[in-house]
Amino acid sequence: MKRIKNLFWKQGFSATSLDDIAKETNINRPSLYAAFGSKEEMYLACMDLFVKDMTTMAEQALKSAPDARSGLINLFEGAIAIYTNNNVARRDKIEVPLGCLIACTAPSEAFYSERIATVLQKAFAELDASFSDALSRESAGVASIPEEQRPMIAQMLGTLLNGIGVSARAGASAEELNQIAVHYIDCLLPPPRS
């Protein structure tokens, strides 16, 4: 499944043919159909796998941190590493980061597929929920955010992370993206004064 996921991540849904998948996996087309039913089913399974991996990373980043601010920074650093350092493809002789599988490949397909649109909406909602959980933790800085504003701020953090995923694919460096994330988090939850 990982090879199929990486192929969709690199090429997107529409540009990836069943022949590409068969070649990448050394599985013939009839066997692929028998296992998955359709290319869309394969793509949906890959999206689901990516969401689970990102959710696990986010939960670990948030829970292992001493406070919400540190947890958010850990989460963004982890996501940026996935978007840039850990997943690259070669274009001509240049390594190109793949960015976020969901944010970079699913939006254009959501227009044509209600099922992809549903998974995309669910992925964004789960991301917002992770941020909302972080902002629910009573810690330095969080108490200064009015409770009624926290859901909107969680959505803003989700939008920022999706934008970072797209910026990574466009070639922004991990260093640039981490600076953007930390700056934004510092605006929300200023670091404690020493």
PDB file of C-alpha atoms in Angstrom:
ATOM      1  CA  MET A   1       0.000   0.000   0.000  1.00  0.00           C
ATOM      2  CA  LYS A   2       2.897   2.353   0.760  1.00  0.00           C
ATOM      3  CA  ARG A   3       4.092   2.229  -2.865  1.00  0.00           C
ATOM      4  CA  ILE A   4       0.625   3.055  -4.139  1.00  0.00           C
ATOM      5  CA  LYS A   5       0.317   5.890  -1.612  1.00  0.00           C
ATOM      6  CA  ASN A   6       3.661   7.335  -2.685  1.00  0.00           C
ATOM      7  CA  LEU A   7       2.650   7.143  -6.338  1.00  0.00           C
ATOM      8  CA  PHE A   8      -0.603   9.031  -5.727  1.00  0.00           C
ATOM      9  CA  TRP A   9       1.289  11.467  -3.503  1.00  0.00           C
ATOM     10  CA  LYS A  10       3.764  12.210  -6.260  1.00  0.00           C
ATOM     11  CA  GLN A  11       1.442  12.230  -9.294  1.00  0.00           C
ATOM     12  CA  GLY A  12      -2.016  12.866  -7.893  1.00  0.00           C
ATOM     13  CA  PHE A  13      -5.113  10.802  -8.567  1.00  0.00           C
ATOM     14  CA  SER A  14      -5.865  11.721 -12.179  1.00  0.00           C
ATOM     15  CA  ALA A  15      -2.290  11.495 -13.439  1.00  0.00           C
ATOM     16  CA  THR A  16      -1.769   8.043 -11.902  1.00  0.00           C
ATOM     17  CA  SER A  17      -2.927   5.249 -14.171  1.00  0.00           C
ATOM     18  CA  LEU A  18      -3.654   1.666 -13.256  1.00  0.00           C
ATOM     19  CA  ASP A  19      -0.708   0.741 -15.444  1.00  0.00           C
ATOM     20  CA  ASP A  20       1.505   2.988 -13.277  1.00  0.00           C
ATOM     21  CA  ILE A  21       0.221   1.267 -10.143  1.00  0.00           C
ATOM     22  CA  ALA A  22       0.655  -2.200 -11.649  1.00  0.00           C
ATOM     23  CA  LYS A  23       4.222  -1.392 -12.645  1.00  0.00           C
ATOM     24  CA  GLU A  24       5.078   0.147  -9.260  1.00  0.00           C
ATOM     25  CA  THR A  25       3.649  -2.758  -7.260  1.00  0.00           C
ATOM     26  CA  ASN A  26       4.406  -5.648  -9.645  1.00  0.00           C
ATOM     27  CA  ILE A  27       0.734  -6.618  -9.357  1.00  0.00           C
ATOM     28  CA  ASN A  28      -1.287  -7.068 -12.527  1.00  0.00           C
ATOM     29  CA  ARG A  29      -4.411  -4.986 -13.161  1.00  0.00           C
ATOM     30  CA  PRO A  30      -6.933  -7.816 -12.579  1.00  0.00           C
ATOM     31  CA  SER A  31      -5.340  -8.520  -9.188  1.00  0.00           C
ATOM     32  CA  LEU A  32      -5.464  -4.816  -8.318  1.00  0.00           C
ATOM     33  CA  TYR A  33      -9.165  -4.726  -9.210  1.00  0.00           C
ATOM     34  CA  ALA A  34      -9.762  -7.864  -7.154  1.00  0.00           C
ATOM     35  CA  ALA A  35      -7.985  -6.362  -4.141  1.00  0.00           C
ATOM     36  CA  PHE A  36      -9.391  -2.820  -4.299  1.00  0.00           C
ATOM     37  CA  GLY A  37     -12.276  -2.663  -6.749  1.00  0.00           C
ATOM     38  CA  SER A  38     -11.185   0.554  -8.458  1.00  0.00           C
ATOM     39  CA  LYS A  39      -8.491   3.188  -8.648  1.00  0.00           C
ATOM     40  CA  GLU A  40     -10.692   5.484  -6.559  1.00  0.00           C
ATOM     41  CA  GLU A  41     -10.869   2.828  -3.824  1.00  0.00           C
ATOM     42  CA  MET A  42      -7.064   2.637  -3.832  1.00  0.00           C
ATOM     43  CA  TYR A  43      -6.809   6.409  -3.574  1.00  0.00           C
ATOM     44  CA  LEU A  44      -9.353   6.543  -0.736  1.00  0.00           C
ATOM     45  CA  ALA A  45      -7.415   3.839   1.127  1.00  0.00           C
ATOM     46  CA  CYS A  46      -4.204   5.849   0.663  1.00  0.00           C
ATOM     47  CA  MET A  47      -5.885   9.009   1.932  1.00  0.00           C
ATOM     48  CA  ASP A  48      -7.147   7.090   4.953  1.00  0.00           C
ATOM     49  CA  LEU A  49      -3.673   5.704   5.657  1.00  0.00           C
ATOM     50  CA  PHE A  50      -2.136   9.192   5.391  1.00  0.00           C
ATOM     51  CA  VAL A  51      -4.768  10.685   7.732  1.00  0.00           C
ATOM     52  CA  LYS A  52      -4.145   7.928  10.292  1.00  0.00           C
ATOM     53  CA  ASP A  53      -0.377   8.479  10.128  1.00  0.00           C
ATOM     54  CA  MET A  54      -0.755  12.246  10.500  1.00  0.00           C
ATOM     55  CA  THR A  55      -3.292  11.886  13.326  1.00  0.00           C
ATOM     56  CA  THR A  56      -0.943   9.562  15.219  1.00  0.00           C
ATOM     57  CA  MET A  57       1.940  12.000  14.734  1.00  0.00           C
ATOM     58  CA  ALA A  58      -0.234  14.936  15.876  1.00  0.00           C
ATOM     59  CA  GLU A  59      -1.501  13.142  18.971  1.00  0.00           C
ATOM     60  CA  GLN A  60       2.029  12.150  19.996  1.00  0.00           C
ATOM     61  CA  ALA A  61       3.339  15.671  19.401  1.00  0.00           C
ATOM     62  CA  LEU A  62       0.580  17.245  21.463  1.00  0.00           C
ATOM     63  CA  LYS A  63       0.497  14.728  24.300  1.00  0.00           C
ATOM     64  CA  SER A  64       4.263  14.545  24.795  1.00  0.00           C
ATOM     65  CA  ALA A  65       4.620  18.307  25.183  1.00  0.00           C
ATOM     66  CA  PRO A  66       4.465  20.083  28.545  1.00  0.00           C
ATOM     67  CA  ASP A  67       2.073  22.747  27.253  1.00  0.00           C
ATOM     68  CA  ALA A  68      -0.134  23.652  24.281  1.00  0.00           C
ATOM     69  CA  ARG A  69       2.408  25.991  22.697  1.00  0.00           C
ATOM     70  CA  SER A  70       5.186  23.386  22.720  1.00  0.00           C
ATOM     71  CA  GLY A  71       2.755  20.764  21.475  1.00  0.00           C
ATOM     72  CA  LEU A  72       1.685  22.918  18.542  1.00  0.00           C
ATOM     73  CA  ILE A  73       5.301  23.621  17.624  1.00  0.00           C
ATOM     74  CA  ASN A  74       6.071  19.876  17.807  1.00  0.00           C
ATOM     75  CA  LEU A  75       3.059  19.100  15.621  1.00  0.00           C
ATOM     76  CA  PHE A  76       4.032  21.617  12.944  1.00  0.00           C
ATOM     77  CA  GLU A  77       7.669  20.464  12.993  1.00  0.00           C
ATOM     78  CA  GLY A  78       6.549  16.848  12.581  1.00  0.00           C
ATOM     79  CA  ALA A  79       4.206  17.675   9.720  1.00  0.00           C
ATOM     80  CA  ILE A  80       6.802  19.837   7.980  1.00  0.00           C
ATOM     81  CA  ALA A  81       9.339  17.010   8.216  1.00  0.00           C
ATOM     82  CA  ILE A  82       6.809  14.702   6.549  1.00  0.00           C
ATOM     83  CA  TYR A  83       6.009  17.292   3.880  1.00  0.00           C
ATOM     84  CA  THR A  84       9.624  18.135   3.061  1.00  0.00           C
ATOM     85  CA  ASN A  85      12.518  16.061   4.364  1.00  0.00           C
ATOM     86  CA  ASN A  86      10.976  12.619   4.465  1.00  0.00           C
ATOM     87  CA  ASN A  87       9.057  12.597   1.190  1.00  0.00           C
ATOM     88  CA  VAL A  88      10.656  13.873  -1.972  1.00  0.00           C
ATOM     89  CA  ALA A  89      10.525  12.931  -5.628  1.00  0.00           C
ATOM     90  CA  ARG A  90      12.971  13.650  -8.388  1.00  0.00           C
ATOM     91  CA  ARG A  91      11.980  16.033 -11.164  1.00  0.00           C
ATOM     92  CA  ASP A  92      14.692  16.345 -13.743  1.00  0.00           C
ATOM     93  CA  LYS A  93      17.710  16.258 -11.432  1.00  0.00           C
ATOM     94  CA  ILE A  94      16.135  18.131  -8.555  1.00  0.00           C
ATOM     95  CA  GLU A  95      14.529  16.701  -5.436  1.00  0.00           C
ATOM     96  CA  VAL A  96      11.037  18.115  -5.001  1.00  0.00           C
ATOM     97  CA  PRO A  97       9.156  17.865  -1.686  1.00  0.00           C
ATOM     98  CA  LEU A  98       5.750  16.222  -2.007  1.00  0.00           C
ATOM     99  CA  GLY A  99       3.969  18.411   0.540  1.00  0.00           C
ATOM    100  CA  CYS A 100       0.733  17.136   2.045  1.00  0.00           C
ATOM    101  CA  LEU A 101      -0.895  14.202   0.259  1.00  0.00           C
ATOM    102  CA  ILE A 102      -4.381  15.414   1.189  1.00  0.00           C
ATOM    103  CA  ALA A 103      -4.004  19.174   0.643  1.00  0.00           C
ATOM    104  CA  CYS A 104      -1.961  18.770  -2.555  1.00  0.00           C
ATOM    105  CA  THR A 105      -3.914  16.049  -4.358  1.00  0.00           C
ATOM    106  CA  ALA A 106      -7.476  15.772  -3.040  1.00  0.00           C
ATOM    107  CA  PRO A 107      -9.030  19.254  -3.547  1.00  0.00           C
ATOM    108  CA  SER A 108      -9.018  19.070  -7.358  1.00  0.00           C
ATOM    109  CA  GLU A 109     -10.533  15.565  -7.230  1.00  0.00           C
ATOM    110  CA  ALA A 110     -13.204  16.500  -4.671  1.00  0.00           C
ATOM    111  CA  PHE A 111     -15.071  18.440  -7.358  1.00  0.00           C
ATOM    112  CA  TYR A 112     -15.567  15.237  -9.361  1.00  0.00           C
ATOM    113  CA  SER A 113     -15.968  12.672  -6.579  1.00  0.00           C
ATOM    114  CA  GLU A 114     -18.366  12.986  -3.670  1.00  0.00           C
ATOM    115  CA  ARG A 115     -16.499  10.214  -1.855  1.00  0.00           C
ATOM    116  CA  ILE A 116     -13.165  12.017  -2.138  1.00  0.00           C
ATOM    117  CA  ALA A 117     -14.865  15.256  -1.047  1.00  0.00           C
ATOM    118  CA  THR A 118     -16.261  13.487   2.005  1.00  0.00           C
ATOM    119  CA  VAL A 119     -12.861  12.064   2.996  1.00  0.00           C
ATOM    120  CA  LEU A 120     -11.269  15.493   2.431  1.00  0.00           C
ATOM    121  CA  GLN A 121     -13.860  17.177   4.677  1.00  0.00           C
ATOM    122  CA  LYS A 122     -13.372  14.489   7.333  1.00  0.00           C
ATOM    123  CA  ALA A 123      -9.583  14.883   7.202  1.00  0.00           C
ATOM    124  CA  PHE A 124      -9.851  18.647   7.668  1.00  0.00           C
ATOM    125  CA  ALA A 125     -12.362  18.200  10.519  1.00  0.00           C
ATOM    126  CA  GLU A 126     -10.023  15.746  12.288  1.00  0.00           C
ATOM    127  CA  LEU A 127      -7.149  18.192  11.902  1.00  0.00           C
ATOM    128  CA  ASP A 128      -9.261  20.987  13.388  1.00  0.00           C
ATOM    129  CA  ALA A 129     -10.236  18.662  16.263  1.00  0.00           C
ATOM    130  CA  SER A 130      -6.549  17.990  17.023  1.00  0.00           C
ATOM    131  CA  PHE A 131      -5.889  21.713  17.232  1.00  0.00           C
ATOM    132  CA  SER A 132      -9.031  22.247  19.279  1.00  0.00           C
ATOM    133  CA  ASP A 133      -7.840  19.603  21.747  1.00  0.00           C
ATOM    134  CA  ALA A 134      -4.494  21.389  22.035  1.00  0.00           C
ATOM    135  CA  LEU A 135      -6.224  24.685  22.722  1.00  0.00           C
ATOM    136  CA  SER A 136      -8.395  23.038  25.384  1.00  0.00           C
ATOM    137  CA  ARG A 137      -5.343  22.225  27.474  1.00  0.00           C
ATOM    138  CA  GLU A 138      -5.061  24.719  30.261  1.00  0.00           C
ATOM    139  CA  SER A 139      -1.535  26.010  30.035  1.00  0.00           C
ATOM    140  CA  ALA A 140       0.430  29.184  29.632  1.00  0.00           C
ATOM    141  CA  GLY A 141      -1.103  31.343  26.949  1.00  0.00           C
ATOM    142  CA  VAL A 142      -4.198  29.228  26.292  1.00  0.00           C
ATOM    143  CA  ALA A 143      -6.124  30.791  29.166  1.00  0.00           C
ATOM    144  CA  SER A 144      -5.758  34.152  27.426  1.00  0.00           C
ATOM    145  CA  ILE A 145      -7.743  32.891  24.430  1.00  0.00           C
ATOM    146  CA  PRO A 146     -11.491  33.239  25.070  1.00  0.00           C
ATOM    147  CA  GLU A 147     -13.111  29.810  24.978  1.00  0.00           C
ATOM    148  CA  GLU A 148     -15.627  30.829  22.311  1.00  0.00           C
ATOM    149  CA  GLN A 149     -12.746  31.794  19.977  1.00  0.00           C
ATOM    150  CA  ARG A 150     -10.885  28.485  20.282  1.00  0.00           C
ATOM    151  CA  PRO A 151     -12.823  26.573  17.565  1.00  0.00           C
ATOM    152  CA  MET A 152     -12.129  29.344  15.036  1.00  0.00           C
ATOM    153  CA  ILE A 153      -8.464  29.486  16.027  1.00  0.00           C
ATOM    154  CA  ALA A 154      -8.270  25.695  15.639  1.00  0.00           C
ATOM    155  CA  GLN A 155      -9.626  26.076  12.091  1.00  0.00           C
ATOM    156  CA  MET A 156      -7.084  28.826  11.419  1.00  0.00           C
ATOM    157  CA  LEU A 157      -4.274  26.517  12.579  1.00  0.00           C
ATOM    158  CA  GLY A 158      -5.635  23.788  10.296  1.00  0.00           C
ATOM    159  CA  THR A 159      -5.731  26.203   7.388  1.00  0.00           C
ATOM    160  CA  LEU A 160      -2.156  27.253   8.169  1.00  0.00           C
ATOM    161  CA  LEU A 161      -0.985  23.637   8.185  1.00  0.00           C
ATOM    162  CA  ASN A 162      -2.739  22.940   4.875  1.00  0.00           C
ATOM    163  CA  GLY A 163      -1.128  26.034   3.371  1.00  0.00           C
ATOM    164  CA  ILE A 164       2.240  24.886   4.660  1.00  0.00           C
ATOM    165  CA  GLY A 165       1.648  21.508   2.989  1.00  0.00           C
ATOM    166  CA  VAL A 166       1.025  23.219  -0.343  1.00  0.00           C
ATOM    167  CA  SER A 167       3.959  25.613   0.134  1.00  0.00           C
ATOM    168  CA  ALA A 168       6.235  22.636   0.770  1.00  0.00           C
ATOM    169  CA  ARG A 169       5.200  21.122  -2.550  1.00  0.00           C
ATOM    170  CA  ALA A 170       5.876  24.463  -4.221  1.00  0.00           C
ATOM    171  CA  GLY A 171       9.459  24.282  -2.940  1.00  0.00           C
ATOM    172  CA  ALA A 172       9.525  26.163   0.364  1.00  0.00           C
ATOM    173  CA  SER A 173      12.231  24.827   2.666  1.00  0.00           C
ATOM    174  CA  ALA A 174      11.587  23.158   6.001  1.00  0.00           C
ATOM    175  CA  GLU A 175      13.439  26.027   7.676  1.00  0.00           C
ATOM    176  CA  GLU A 176      11.161  28.658   6.084  1.00  0.00           C
ATOM    177  CA  LEU A 177       8.023  26.705   6.920  1.00  0.00           C
ATOM    178  CA  ASN A 178       9.073  26.140  10.535  1.00  0.00           C
ATOM    179  CA  GLN A 179       9.750  29.868  10.926  1.00  0.00           C
ATOM    180  CA  ILE A 180       6.257  30.658   9.620  1.00  0.00           C
ATOM    181  CA  ALA A 181       4.661  28.134  11.978  1.00  0.00           C
ATOM    182  CA  VAL A 182       6.560  29.323  15.052  1.00  0.00           C
ATOM    183  CA  HIS A 183       5.823  32.969  14.249  1.00  0.00           C
ATOM    184  CA  TYR A 184       2.109  32.231  13.947  1.00  0.00           C
ATOM    185  CA  ILE A 185       2.067  30.179  17.153  1.00  0.00           C
ATOM    186  CA  ASP A 186       3.978  32.942  18.963  1.00  0.00           C
ATOM    187  CA  CYS A 187       1.258  35.415  17.910  1.00  0.00           C
ATOM    188  CA  LEU A 188      -1.388  33.109  19.414  1.00  0.00           C
ATOM    189  CA  LEU A 189       0.469  31.800  22.441  1.00  0.00           C
ATOM    190  CA  PRO A 190       3.467  33.970  23.249  1.00  0.00           C
ATOM    191  CA  PRO A 191       6.412  32.133  24.804  1.00  0.00           C
ATOM    192  CA  PRO A 192       6.691  32.475  28.583  1.00  0.00           C
ATOM    193  CA  ARG A 193       8.828  35.381  29.738  1.00  0.00           C
ATOM    194  CA  SER A 194      11.974  34.405  31.587  1.00  0.00           C
TER     195      SER A 194
END
